């Protein structure tokens, strides 16, 4: 069995397994094993066969969530690296500054947050991905596809409006929101208020048009 990573994210979140279920005692025990994770230079290039130049999968840790206690109750704290590179410890309203990096790696570490090195400090990789929405009119979907476009989707149902989200990497997502304002009659361009679709004589028969 082989394990491959085909694409790595700009922000990598590692969740450490800190609780174990015991089949003999039927209890979930806290795992307090010390894990020596790197704060700088987490290199995953040997696990990723292909990646873009300038986006090498090398990460630096910028935050750590800590858990103290057990499954029944506990306390959370956090280590955060500031923009100037210094580490801070947040414990409720108490903040400790100028920590040594070796103080960040403890047996209480629960969730690790890594930033890929091509992502600048302060940059939001989600907002900067230029995700935007395209509203596709149902009349436009029923027309013949233009040159260079593909026609892999079924004909839209009257009254439906698809929303297509286009990510910065070129991938697309579509969704068809369900409206409770009645059906749409494409012949007279009016919306009926009785909640029935002229193309569905028996809405409970299971013969629904393709969505």
PDB file of C-alpha atoms in Angstrom:
ATOM      1  CA  UNK A   1       0.000   0.000   0.000  1.00  0.00           C
ATOM      2  CA  UNK A   2       1.332   3.414  -0.983  1.00  0.00           C
ATOM      3  CA  UNK A   3       0.425   6.901   0.150  1.00  0.00           C
ATOM      4  CA  UNK A   4       0.858   9.911  -2.131  1.00  0.00           C
ATOM      5  CA  UNK A   5       0.078  13.606  -1.737  1.00  0.00           C
ATOM      6  CA  UNK A   6      -0.846  15.145  -5.097  1.00  0.00           C
ATOM      7  CA  UNK A   7      -1.393  18.673  -3.815  1.00  0.00           C
ATOM      8  CA  UNK A   8      -0.449  20.394  -0.583  1.00  0.00           C
ATOM      9  CA  UNK A   9      -2.203  23.434   0.914  1.00  0.00           C
ATOM     10  CA  UNK A  10      -0.653  26.827   1.676  1.00  0.00           C
ATOM     11  CA  UNK A  11      -1.672  26.346   5.327  1.00  0.00           C
ATOM     12  CA  UNK A  12      -1.121  22.900   6.840  1.00  0.00           C
ATOM     13  CA  UNK A  13      -2.928  21.923  10.058  1.00  0.00           C
ATOM     14  CA  UNK A  14      -1.699  18.812  11.866  1.00  0.00           C
ATOM     15  CA  UNK A  15      -4.021  17.304  14.475  1.00  0.00           C
ATOM     16  CA  UNK A  16      -2.133  15.028  16.865  1.00  0.00           C
ATOM     17  CA  UNK A  17      -3.918  12.023  18.306  1.00  0.00           C
ATOM     18  CA  UNK A  18      -4.030  12.743  22.026  1.00  0.00           C
ATOM     19  CA  UNK A  19      -6.834  10.434  23.139  1.00  0.00           C
ATOM     20  CA  UNK A  20      -6.944   6.653  23.059  1.00  0.00           C
ATOM     21  CA  UNK A  21      -9.945   4.374  23.553  1.00  0.00           C
ATOM     22  CA  UNK A  22      -9.193   1.330  25.693  1.00  0.00           C
ATOM     23  CA  UNK A  23     -11.197  -1.757  24.787  1.00  0.00           C
ATOM     24  CA  UNK A  24     -10.433  -3.321  28.158  1.00  0.00           C
ATOM     25  CA  UNK A  25     -11.460  -0.416  30.390  1.00  0.00           C
ATOM     26  CA  UNK A  26     -13.885   1.205  27.912  1.00  0.00           C
ATOM     27  CA  UNK A  27     -12.337   4.559  28.709  1.00  0.00           C
ATOM     28  CA  UNK A  28     -10.639   7.209  26.602  1.00  0.00           C
ATOM     29  CA  UNK A  29      -7.251   7.985  28.004  1.00  0.00           C
ATOM     30  CA  UNK A  30      -5.095  11.037  27.377  1.00  0.00           C
ATOM     31  CA  UNK A  31      -1.890  10.410  25.389  1.00  0.00           C
ATOM     32  CA  UNK A  32       0.882  12.595  26.779  1.00  0.00           C
ATOM     33  CA  UNK A  33       3.714  11.319  24.584  1.00  0.00           C
ATOM     34  CA  UNK A  34       6.273  14.007  23.801  1.00  0.00           C
ATOM     35  CA  UNK A  35       6.497  14.641  20.034  1.00  0.00           C
ATOM     36  CA  UNK A  36       9.515  16.525  18.787  1.00  0.00           C
ATOM     37  CA  UNK A  37       7.942  18.351  15.833  1.00  0.00           C
ATOM     38  CA  UNK A  38       9.997  20.868  13.812  1.00  0.00           C
ATOM     39  CA  UNK A  39       9.255  24.562  14.074  1.00  0.00           C
ATOM     40  CA  UNK A  40      11.128  25.324  10.860  1.00  0.00           C
ATOM     41  CA  UNK A  41      11.715  23.457   7.630  1.00  0.00           C
ATOM     42  CA  UNK A  42       9.037  20.732   7.663  1.00  0.00           C
ATOM     43  CA  UNK A  43       9.940  19.291   4.250  1.00  0.00           C
ATOM     44  CA  UNK A  44       7.249  17.211   2.493  1.00  0.00           C
ATOM     45  CA  UNK A  45       8.870  17.277  -0.944  1.00  0.00           C
ATOM     46  CA  UNK A  46       9.664  13.565  -0.743  1.00  0.00           C
ATOM     47  CA  UNK A  47       5.941  12.845  -0.335  1.00  0.00           C
ATOM     48  CA  UNK A  48       4.675  15.108  -3.139  1.00  0.00           C
ATOM     49  CA  UNK A  49       5.617  13.914  -6.644  1.00  0.00           C
ATOM     50  CA  UNK A  50       4.710  17.174  -8.409  1.00  0.00           C
ATOM     51  CA  UNK A  51       4.535  20.784  -7.278  1.00  0.00           C
ATOM     52  CA  UNK A  52       4.876  24.198  -8.868  1.00  0.00           C
ATOM     53  CA  UNK A  53       8.164  26.008  -8.879  1.00  0.00           C
ATOM     54  CA  UNK A  54       8.190  28.499  -6.053  1.00  0.00           C
ATOM     55  CA  UNK A  55       5.586  26.477  -4.120  1.00  0.00           C
ATOM     56  CA  UNK A  56       7.844  23.794  -2.695  1.00  0.00           C
ATOM     57  CA  UNK A  57       6.095  21.909   0.143  1.00  0.00           C
ATOM     58  CA  UNK A  58       8.337  23.233   2.899  1.00  0.00           C
ATOM     59  CA  UNK A  59       6.573  24.580   5.979  1.00  0.00           C
ATOM     60  CA  UNK A  60       7.340  26.617   9.077  1.00  0.00           C
ATOM     61  CA  UNK A  61       5.256  26.398  12.229  1.00  0.00           C
ATOM     62  CA  UNK A  62       3.562  29.623  13.318  1.00  0.00           C
ATOM     63  CA  UNK A  63       1.100  28.427  16.007  1.00  0.00           C
ATOM     64  CA  UNK A  64       0.477  25.542  18.396  1.00  0.00           C
ATOM     65  CA  UNK A  65      -2.685  24.719  20.348  1.00  0.00           C
ATOM     66  CA  UNK A  66      -2.072  22.987  23.666  1.00  0.00           C
ATOM     67  CA  UNK A  67      -4.437  20.841  25.729  1.00  0.00           C
ATOM     68  CA  UNK A  68      -4.088  20.134  29.435  1.00  0.00           C
ATOM     69  CA  UNK A  69      -6.316  17.720  31.316  1.00  0.00           C
ATOM     70  CA  UNK A  70      -8.360  14.814  30.003  1.00  0.00           C
ATOM     71  CA  UNK A  71     -11.418  14.123  27.869  1.00  0.00           C
ATOM     72  CA  UNK A  72     -13.784  14.970  30.690  1.00  0.00           C
ATOM     73  CA  UNK A  73     -12.309  18.399  31.252  1.00  0.00           C
ATOM     74  CA  UNK A  74      -9.248  20.421  30.518  1.00  0.00           C
ATOM     75  CA  UNK A  75      -7.704  23.708  29.536  1.00  0.00           C
ATOM     76  CA  UNK A  76      -6.444  25.124  26.253  1.00  0.00           C
ATOM     77  CA  UNK A  77      -3.545  27.489  25.653  1.00  0.00           C
ATOM     78  CA  UNK A  78      -1.743  28.572  22.509  1.00  0.00           C
ATOM     79  CA  UNK A  79       1.691  29.523  21.265  1.00  0.00           C
ATOM     80  CA  UNK A  80       1.710  32.124  18.472  1.00  0.00           C
ATOM     81  CA  UNK A  81       4.636  33.404  16.469  1.00  0.00           C
ATOM     82  CA  UNK A  82       4.462  37.144  15.940  1.00  0.00           C
ATOM     83  CA  UNK A  83       5.262  38.939  12.707  1.00  0.00           C
ATOM     84  CA  UNK A  84       8.704  39.735  14.094  1.00  0.00           C
ATOM     85  CA  UNK A  85       9.445  36.040  14.584  1.00  0.00           C
ATOM     86  CA  UNK A  86       9.186  35.970  18.384  1.00  0.00           C
ATOM     87  CA  UNK A  87       6.954  33.463  20.185  1.00  0.00           C
ATOM     88  CA  UNK A  88       4.143  34.389  22.552  1.00  0.00           C
ATOM     89  CA  UNK A  89       2.113  32.255  24.961  1.00  0.00           C
ATOM     90  CA  UNK A  90      -1.623  32.938  25.289  1.00  0.00           C
ATOM     91  CA  UNK A  91      -3.327  31.585  28.419  1.00  0.00           C
ATOM     92  CA  UNK A  92      -6.768  33.117  28.731  1.00  0.00           C
ATOM     93  CA  UNK A  93      -6.114  36.818  29.442  1.00  0.00           C
ATOM     94  CA  UNK A  94      -2.419  36.278  30.230  1.00  0.00           C
ATOM     95  CA  UNK A  95       0.128  36.762  27.456  1.00  0.00           C
ATOM     96  CA  UNK A  96       3.808  35.879  27.865  1.00  0.00           C
ATOM     97  CA  UNK A  97       6.220  37.331  25.310  1.00  0.00           C
ATOM     98  CA  UNK A  98       9.750  36.608  24.098  1.00  0.00           C
ATOM     99  CA  UNK A  99       9.645  32.849  24.572  1.00  0.00           C
ATOM    100  CA  UNK A 100      12.441  30.587  23.434  1.00  0.00           C
ATOM    101  CA  UNK A 101      11.506  28.266  20.529  1.00  0.00           C
ATOM    102  CA  UNK A 102      12.330  25.198  22.641  1.00  0.00           C
ATOM    103  CA  UNK A 103       9.542  26.194  25.041  1.00  0.00           C
ATOM    104  CA  UNK A 104       6.952  25.801  22.264  1.00  0.00           C
ATOM    105  CA  UNK A 105       7.502  22.071  21.730  1.00  0.00           C
ATOM    106  CA  UNK A 106       5.893  20.287  24.696  1.00  0.00           C
ATOM    107  CA  UNK A 107       3.930  17.130  25.467  1.00  0.00           C
ATOM    108  CA  UNK A 108       0.770  19.277  25.624  1.00  0.00           C
ATOM    109  CA  UNK A 109       0.881  20.130  21.903  1.00  0.00           C
ATOM    110  CA  UNK A 110      -2.448  19.166  20.314  1.00  0.00           C
ATOM    111  CA  UNK A 111      -2.860  21.019  16.994  1.00  0.00           C
ATOM    112  CA  UNK A 112       0.049  22.332  14.896  1.00  0.00           C
ATOM    113  CA  UNK A 113      -0.306  25.132  12.357  1.00  0.00           C
ATOM    114  CA  UNK A 114       2.193  25.398   9.496  1.00  0.00           C
ATOM    115  CA  UNK A 115       2.604  28.010   6.777  1.00  0.00           C
ATOM    116  CA  UNK A 116       4.165  27.162   3.434  1.00  0.00           C
ATOM    117  CA  UNK A 117       7.253  29.265   2.839  1.00  0.00           C
ATOM    118  CA  UNK A 118       5.940  30.933  -0.312  1.00  0.00           C
ATOM    119  CA  UNK A 119       3.016  32.370   1.696  1.00  0.00           C
ATOM    120  CA  UNK A 120       3.961  35.754   3.085  1.00  0.00           C
ATOM    121  CA  UNK A 121       3.282  36.615   6.712  1.00  0.00           C
ATOM    122  CA  UNK A 122      -0.043  38.407   6.931  1.00  0.00           C
ATOM    123  CA  UNK A 123      -1.247  37.024   3.596  1.00  0.00           C
ATOM    124  CA  UNK A 124      -4.647  35.325   3.617  1.00  0.00           C
ATOM    125  CA  UNK A 125      -4.393  32.443   1.119  1.00  0.00           C
ATOM    126  CA  UNK A 126      -8.174  31.989   1.122  1.00  0.00           C
ATOM    127  CA  UNK A 127      -9.160  35.598   0.412  1.00  0.00           C
ATOM    128  CA  UNK A 128      -6.282  35.995  -2.011  1.00  0.00           C
ATOM    129  CA  UNK A 129      -7.313  32.958  -4.075  1.00  0.00           C
ATOM    130  CA  UNK A 130      -9.730  35.244  -5.987  1.00  0.00           C
ATOM    131  CA  UNK A 131     -12.740  33.005  -5.531  1.00  0.00           C
ATOM    132  CA  UNK A 132     -15.767  34.586  -7.144  1.00  0.00           C
ATOM    133  CA  UNK A 133     -19.284  33.545  -8.074  1.00  0.00           C
ATOM    134  CA  UNK A 134     -20.902  33.342 -11.500  1.00  0.00           C
ATOM    135  CA  UNK A 135     -24.701  33.239 -11.671  1.00  0.00           C
ATOM    136  CA  UNK A 136     -25.744  31.153 -14.659  1.00  0.00           C
ATOM    137  CA  UNK A 137     -29.202  31.955 -15.994  1.00  0.00           C
ATOM    138  CA  UNK A 138     -31.325  28.913 -16.806  1.00  0.00           C
ATOM    139  CA  UNK A 139     -32.008  30.299 -20.299  1.00  0.00           C
ATOM    140  CA  UNK A 140     -28.270  30.465 -20.937  1.00  0.00           C
ATOM    141  CA  UNK A 141     -27.859  26.821 -19.942  1.00  0.00           C
ATOM    142  CA  UNK A 142     -30.475  25.692 -22.453  1.00  0.00           C
ATOM    143  CA  UNK A 143     -28.627  27.257 -25.395  1.00  0.00           C
ATOM    144  CA  UNK A 144     -26.062  25.509 -27.524  1.00  0.00           C
ATOM    145  CA  UNK A 145     -22.588  25.540 -25.956  1.00  0.00           C
ATOM    146  CA  UNK A 146     -20.152  27.969 -27.467  1.00  0.00           C
ATOM    147  CA  UNK A 147     -16.966  26.877 -29.164  1.00  0.00           C
ATOM    148  CA  UNK A 148     -14.406  25.561 -26.744  1.00  0.00           C
ATOM    149  CA  UNK A 149     -16.932  24.935 -23.971  1.00  0.00           C
ATOM    150  CA  UNK A 150     -18.056  21.548 -22.696  1.00  0.00           C
ATOM    151  CA  UNK A 151     -21.602  20.297 -22.167  1.00  0.00           C
ATOM    152  CA  UNK A 152     -21.422  17.687 -19.438  1.00  0.00           C
ATOM    153  CA  UNK A 153     -24.376  18.793 -17.324  1.00  0.00           C
ATOM    154  CA  UNK A 154     -28.028  17.921 -17.739  1.00  0.00           C
ATOM    155  CA  UNK A 155     -30.548  20.521 -18.908  1.00  0.00           C
ATOM    156  CA  UNK A 156     -31.497  22.831 -16.074  1.00  0.00           C
ATOM    157  CA  UNK A 157     -34.960  22.507 -14.598  1.00  0.00           C
ATOM    158  CA  UNK A 158     -37.281  25.458 -15.070  1.00  0.00           C
ATOM    159  CA  UNK A 159     -36.931  27.856 -12.190  1.00  0.00           C
ATOM    160  CA  UNK A 160     -33.478  26.720 -11.163  1.00  0.00           C
ATOM    161  CA  UNK A 161     -30.534  29.060 -11.033  1.00  0.00           C
ATOM    162  CA  UNK A 162     -27.110  27.513 -10.621  1.00  0.00           C
ATOM    163  CA  UNK A 163     -24.329  29.287  -8.789  1.00  0.00           C
ATOM    164  CA  UNK A 164     -20.843  28.400  -9.973  1.00  0.00           C
ATOM    165  CA  UNK A 165     -17.841  29.252  -7.813  1.00  0.00           C
ATOM    166  CA  UNK A 166     -14.530  29.535  -9.621  1.00  0.00           C
ATOM    167  CA  UNK A 167     -11.429  29.187  -7.466  1.00  0.00           C
ATOM    168  CA  UNK A 168      -8.107  30.800  -8.145  1.00  0.00           C
ATOM    169  CA  UNK A 169      -6.664  27.472  -9.253  1.00  0.00           C
ATOM    170  CA  UNK A 170      -9.293  27.136 -11.994  1.00  0.00           C
ATOM    171  CA  UNK A 171     -11.489  24.545 -10.291  1.00  0.00           C
ATOM    172  CA  UNK A 172     -15.236  25.092 -10.315  1.00  0.00           C
ATOM    173  CA  UNK A 173     -18.063  24.201  -7.964  1.00  0.00           C
ATOM    174  CA  UNK A 174     -21.763  24.393  -8.787  1.00  0.00           C
ATOM    175  CA  UNK A 175     -24.825  24.337  -6.585  1.00  0.00           C
ATOM    176  CA  UNK A 176     -28.559  24.605  -7.267  1.00  0.00           C
ATOM    177  CA  UNK A 177     -30.398  26.386  -4.463  1.00  0.00           C
ATOM    178  CA  UNK A 178     -33.954  25.188  -3.888  1.00  0.00           C
ATOM    179  CA  UNK A 179     -36.556  27.929  -3.947  1.00  0.00           C
ATOM    180  CA  UNK A 180     -39.791  27.731  -1.937  1.00  0.00           C
ATOM    181  CA  UNK A 181     -41.435  30.559  -3.895  1.00  0.00           C
ATOM    182  CA  UNK A 182     -43.135  28.274  -6.372  1.00  0.00           C
ATOM    183  CA  UNK A 183     -42.161  26.952  -9.796  1.00  0.00           C
ATOM    184  CA  UNK A 184     -41.143  28.916 -12.843  1.00  0.00           C
ATOM    185  CA  UNK A 185     -43.045  28.663 -16.102  1.00  0.00           C
ATOM    186  CA  UNK A 186     -40.579  29.311 -18.917  1.00  0.00           C
ATOM    187  CA  UNK A 187     -43.390  29.742 -21.474  1.00  0.00           C
ATOM    188  CA  UNK A 188     -45.073  32.771 -19.940  1.00  0.00           C
ATOM    189  CA  UNK A 189     -42.134  33.941 -17.783  1.00  0.00           C
ATOM    190  CA  UNK A 190     -44.279  33.837 -14.662  1.00  0.00           C
ATOM    191  CA  UNK A 191     -43.776  32.123 -11.337  1.00  0.00           C
ATOM    192  CA  UNK A 192     -46.707  30.065 -10.071  1.00  0.00           C
ATOM    193  CA  UNK A 193     -47.725  30.400  -6.457  1.00  0.00           C
ATOM    194  CA  UNK A 194     -49.353  26.991  -6.073  1.00  0.00           C
ATOM    195  CA  UNK A 195     -45.964  25.273  -5.556  1.00  0.00           C
ATOM    196  CA  UNK A 196     -46.413  22.901  -8.522  1.00  0.00           C
ATOM    197  CA  UNK A 197     -44.241  22.481 -11.567  1.00  0.00           C
ATOM    198  CA  UNK A 198     -46.081  22.267 -14.920  1.00  0.00           C
ATOM    199  CA  UNK A 199     -43.667  19.546 -15.994  1.00  0.00           C
ATOM    200  CA  UNK A 200     -44.438  17.366 -12.952  1.00  0.00           C
ATOM    201  CA  UNK A 201     -47.996  16.064 -12.790  1.00  0.00           C
ATOM    202  CA  UNK A 202     -47.273  13.867  -9.804  1.00  0.00           C
ATOM    203  CA  UNK A 203     -44.468  15.285  -7.671  1.00  0.00           C
ATOM    204  CA  UNK A 204     -44.582  12.252  -5.374  1.00  0.00           C
ATOM    205  CA  UNK A 205     -44.121   9.688  -8.116  1.00  0.00           C
ATOM    206  CA  UNK A 206     -40.333   9.860  -7.955  1.00  0.00           C
ATOM    207  CA  UNK A 207     -39.969  10.818 -11.634  1.00  0.00           C
ATOM    208  CA  UNK A 208     -38.115  14.022 -11.014  1.00  0.00           C
ATOM    209  CA  UNK A 209     -36.224  15.882 -13.740  1.00  0.00           C
ATOM    210  CA  UNK A 210     -32.459  15.845 -13.576  1.00  0.00           C
ATOM    211  CA  UNK A 211     -31.002  18.495 -11.287  1.00  0.00           C
TER     212      UNK A 211
END
